[in-house]
Short mmCIF file of C-alpha atoms and ligand atoms in Angstrom, two decimals:
data_model
loop_
_atom_site.label_atom_id
_atom_site.label_comp_id
_atom_site.label_asym_id
_atom_site.label_seq_id
_atom_site.Cartn_x
_atom_site.Cartn_y
_atom_site.Cartn_z
CA MET A 1 7.73 23.62 -12.11
CA SER A 2 6.99 24.02 -8.32
CA GLN A 3 7.24 21.06 -5.93
CA PRO A 4 4.06 19.75 -4.34
CA PRO A 5 3.62 21.10 -0.80
CA GLU A 6 4.68 18.59 1.93
CA LEU A 7 2.17 16.63 3.89
CA PHE A 8 4.65 14.14 5.43
CA SER A 9 8.42 14.66 5.32
CA GLU A 10 10.71 11.77 4.46
CA ALA A 11 11.71 11.73 8.10
CA ASP A 12 8.01 11.44 9.21
CA ILE A 13 7.50 8.60 6.84
CA LEU A 14 10.56 6.61 7.78
CA ALA A 15 9.87 7.05 11.53
CA ARG A 16 6.41 5.63 11.00
CA VAL A 17 7.76 2.81 8.81
CA ASP A 18 10.19 1.94 11.59
CA GLU A 19 7.15 1.65 14.02
CA LEU A 20 5.09 -0.47 11.57
CA ALA A 21 7.97 -2.76 10.95
CA ALA A 22 8.47 -3.30 14.69
CA GLU A 23 4.75 -4.01 15.29
CA ILE A 24 4.57 -6.49 12.48
CA SER A 25 7.87 -8.18 13.41
CA GLU A 26 6.45 -8.60 16.98
CA ASP A 27 3.04 -9.90 15.82
CA TYR A 28 4.60 -12.51 13.57
CA GLY A 29 7.66 -13.26 15.66
CA ASP A 30 6.44 -16.71 16.66
CA LYS A 31 4.90 -17.60 13.25
CA GLY A 32 8.04 -18.39 11.34
CA GLY A 33 7.87 -15.45 8.89
CA ILE A 34 5.62 -13.81 6.45
CA VAL A 35 5.09 -13.17 2.74
CA LEU A 36 4.73 -9.48 1.91
CA VAL A 37 2.60 -8.98 -1.23
CA GLY A 38 3.19 -5.50 -2.56
CA VAL A 39 0.59 -3.88 -4.78
CA LEU A 40 2.07 -2.44 -7.91
CA LYS A 41 2.89 0.11 -8.64
CA GLY A 42 2.30 2.55 -5.72
CA ALA A 43 3.52 0.32 -2.92
CA PHE A 44 6.93 -0.35 -4.26
CA ILE A 45 8.99 2.18 -2.29
CA PHE A 46 6.99 1.59 0.98
CA LEU A 47 7.48 -2.21 0.50
CA ALA A 48 11.25 -1.64 0.05
CA ASP A 49 11.62 0.29 3.17
CA LEU A 50 9.24 -1.78 5.35
CA SER A 51 10.64 -5.13 4.32
CA ARG A 52 14.23 -4.08 5.06
CA ARG A 53 13.14 -3.03 8.63
CA LEU A 54 11.49 -6.23 9.59
CA THR A 55 13.35 -8.54 11.98
CA ILE A 56 11.55 -11.69 11.02
CA PRO A 57 11.94 -13.99 7.95
CA ARG A 58 10.12 -12.51 5.01
CA ARG A 59 9.45 -13.24 1.28
CA ILE A 60 8.48 -10.69 -1.24
CA GLU A 61 5.74 -11.07 -3.85
CA PHE A 62 4.06 -8.54 -6.17
CA ILE A 63 0.58 -8.26 -7.45
CA ALA A 64 -0.75 -5.85 -10.00
CA VAL A 65 -4.35 -4.50 -10.58
CA SER A 66 -5.75 -1.94 -12.85
CA SER A 67 -8.41 0.49 -11.57
CA TYR A 68 -7.90 4.26 -11.65
CA GLY A 69 -5.87 4.55 -14.96
CA ASP A 70 -5.08 8.25 -15.10
CA LYS A 71 -8.37 9.32 -13.59
CA SER A 72 -8.70 10.75 -10.15
CA VAL A 73 -12.02 9.15 -9.32
CA SER A 74 -12.34 5.44 -8.72
CA THR A 75 -14.79 3.59 -10.74
CA GLY A 76 -14.84 0.66 -8.19
CA ALA A 77 -13.98 -1.68 -11.07
CA VAL A 78 -10.81 -3.61 -10.28
CA ARG A 79 -9.07 -6.06 -12.68
CA LEU A 80 -6.16 -8.41 -11.87
CA VAL A 81 -3.19 -7.63 -14.21
CA MET A 82 -0.64 -9.90 -12.53
CA ASP A 83 -1.08 -12.50 -9.85
CA VAL A 84 1.64 -13.54 -7.26
CA ARG A 85 4.28 -15.72 -8.79
CA GLY A 86 5.44 -17.84 -5.85
CA SER A 87 3.07 -20.13 -3.79
CA ILE A 88 1.55 -18.49 -0.67
CA GLU A 89 -0.34 -21.62 0.30
CA ASP A 90 -0.19 -22.06 4.10
CA ARG A 91 1.86 -18.89 4.51
CA HIS A 92 1.15 -15.84 6.49
CA VAL A 93 0.45 -12.95 4.04
CA VAL A 94 0.56 -9.22 4.59
CA ILE A 95 -0.75 -7.21 1.71
CA VAL A 96 1.18 -3.96 1.43
CA GLU A 97 -0.57 -0.94 -0.03
CA ASP A 98 0.59 2.66 -0.50
CA ILE A 99 -2.97 4.04 0.07
CA VAL A 100 -6.53 2.76 0.68
CA ASP A 101 -9.05 5.23 -0.80
CA THR A 102 -12.39 3.57 -1.39
CA GLY A 103 -11.07 0.22 -0.35
CA HIS A 104 -12.28 -1.58 -3.48
CA THR A 105 -8.80 -2.58 -4.50
CA LEU A 106 -7.85 -4.04 -1.16
CA SER A 107 -11.19 -5.91 -0.84
CA TYR A 108 -10.75 -7.44 -4.29
CA LEU A 109 -7.16 -8.45 -3.56
CA ILE A 110 -8.09 -10.17 -0.31
CA GLY A 111 -10.52 -12.28 -2.43
CA VAL A 112 -7.80 -13.05 -5.01
CA LEU A 113 -5.20 -14.00 -2.42
CA GLU A 114 -7.62 -16.04 -0.29
CA SER A 115 -8.09 -18.35 -3.39
CA HIS A 116 -4.44 -19.20 -2.99
CA ARG A 117 -5.21 -20.63 0.53
CA PRO A 118 -2.79 -18.85 2.78
CA ALA A 119 -2.67 -19.46 6.50
CA SER A 120 -3.74 -15.97 7.10
CA ILE A 121 -4.07 -12.45 5.41
CA ARG A 122 -3.53 -9.17 7.05
CA THR A 123 -3.37 -5.77 5.51
CA CYS A 124 -0.89 -2.82 5.71
CA ALA A 125 -1.39 0.59 4.07
CA LEU A 126 0.87 3.47 4.67
CA LEU A 127 -1.99 5.89 4.04
CA CYS A 128 -5.75 5.48 4.59
CA LYS A 129 -8.50 7.92 3.58
CA ALA A 130 -10.67 6.76 6.35
CA ASP A 131 -13.64 8.90 5.53
CA ALA A 132 -13.70 7.72 1.89
CA VAL A 133 -13.67 3.94 2.48
CA GLU A 134 -16.76 2.57 0.75
CA VAL A 135 -16.45 -1.17 1.43
CA ASP A 136 -16.07 -3.13 4.70
CA VAL A 137 -12.34 -3.92 4.67
CA GLU A 138 -10.08 -4.22 7.66
CA ILE A 139 -6.70 -2.48 7.48
CA ASP A 140 -4.64 -4.02 10.27
CA TYR A 141 -1.65 -1.73 9.98
CA VAL A 142 -2.03 1.87 9.04
CA GLY A 143 0.74 4.49 8.74
CA PHE A 144 -1.23 7.63 8.63
CA ASN A 145 -4.90 8.52 8.32
CA ILE A 146 -5.46 11.34 5.97
CA GLY A 147 -8.29 13.52 4.69
CA ASP A 148 -9.58 13.82 1.10
CA GLU A 149 -6.48 15.45 -0.43
CA TRP A 150 -4.82 13.98 -3.44
CA VAL A 151 -1.36 12.76 -2.47
CA VAL A 152 1.83 12.09 -4.49
CA GLY A 153 5.35 11.01 -3.71
CA TYR A 154 6.96 8.03 -2.01
CA GLY A 155 5.45 5.75 -4.77
CA LEU A 156 2.19 7.60 -5.16
CA ASP A 157 1.51 9.45 -8.40
CA TYR A 158 -0.84 11.59 -10.13
CA ALA A 159 -1.03 10.56 -13.76
CA GLU A 160 2.48 8.98 -13.30
CA ARG A 161 3.93 12.31 -12.01
CA ASP A 162 5.81 12.70 -8.69
CA ARG A 163 6.04 9.04 -7.94
CA THR A 164 9.67 9.34 -6.89
CA LEU A 165 9.43 12.40 -4.73
CA PRO A 166 11.12 11.42 -1.41
CA TYR A 167 8.24 12.88 0.66
CA ILE A 168 4.47 12.80 0.46
CA GLY A 169 2.93 15.98 -0.91
CA THR A 170 -0.47 17.16 -1.94
CA VAL A 171 -1.73 18.16 -5.37
CA GLU A 172 -4.23 20.90 -5.50
CA PRO A 173 -7.26 20.42 -7.83
CA ASP A 174 -6.03 23.20 -10.09
CA ASP A 175 -2.70 21.31 -10.61
CA ARG A 176 -4.49 17.98 -11.66
C1 PRP B 1 -4.03 3.22 -5.94
C2 PRP B 1 -3.41 2.59 -4.72
C3 PRP B 1 -4.27 1.47 -4.46
C4 PRP B 1 -5.70 2.02 -4.92
C5 PRP B 1 -6.51 2.39 -3.77
O1 PRP B 1 -3.51 2.55 -7.08
O2 PRP B 1 -2.11 2.22 -5.06
O3 PRP B 1 -3.95 0.36 -5.06
O4 PRP B 1 -5.40 3.09 -5.85
O5 PRP B 1 -7.78 2.88 -4.20
P1 PRP B 1 -9.05 2.22 -3.65
O6 PRP B 1 -9.02 2.06 -2.17
O7 PRP B 1 -10.08 3.30 -4.06
O8 PRP B 1 -9.33 0.97 -4.53
P2 PRP B 1 -3.58 3.20 -8.59
O9 PRP B 1 -4.83 2.63 -9.28
O10 PRP B 1 -3.44 4.65 -8.54
O11 PRP B 1 -2.41 2.51 -9.35
P3 PRP B 1 -0.85 2.62 -9.08
O12 PRP B 1 -0.56 2.09 -7.66
O13 PRP B 1 -0.23 1.79 -10.12
O14 PRP B 1 -0.46 4.06 -9.10
#
C-alpha cells in the first residue's frame, strides 16, 4: 500500500510546534500556568509535543466529542462523549485541536468549557481549513492554514487509517 503524499514533513511540524509553544509560553508567562484541553482523538500527538515544549506550568485534560464518525462530510452535529475530569474553574484554558474544518466542534467545545467557569479560554489548532469555517469561532494559535484537502497523519485519520504517520499527508478522493 502506498504512503500518502507529504504536505508537511515531521521537521516542518515540529519546527512550527516549537514556535507555537514559545508563543503560548510568552503569552501566559505572567498568569501562573494553563490547562491544555486536548480534543480526542486527533489532538493526542500534537498535544503531547506541544505540552512538552511549553516553559510554563501546565496541566493536561482531555475532552471527547463525536461528530464525523467515518464520514468525510461534517453534519454540524456534535455530541459530548467525555467531559474534562479535573476542575478548570478559574484556570486559564487552551483548547488544543488537530484541525478546524467547519468550526462546529470548536464552537461547541467552547460552550461546554465555558460552563465550567474557567478564567479564560483560548484555542489552538495545528491545522485550519480557513475557507471551510462555517461558524464564527476565533482560533488564537494556528499552526498552518490549509486548503480543502483531506489530511492524515500526526494524529489525523481517515476512517482510523494513517493516524500514526509521523508526517501530515493528503488523501486523494479516489483513495477515500
Ligand atoms: C476532527 C478534528 C476536530 C473536528 C473538526 O475530529 O479532530 O475535532 O473533526 O471538524 P469541524 O471543525 O468541522 O467540527 P473527528 O470527528 O475526525 O474525530 P477524531 O479526532 O476522533 O478523529
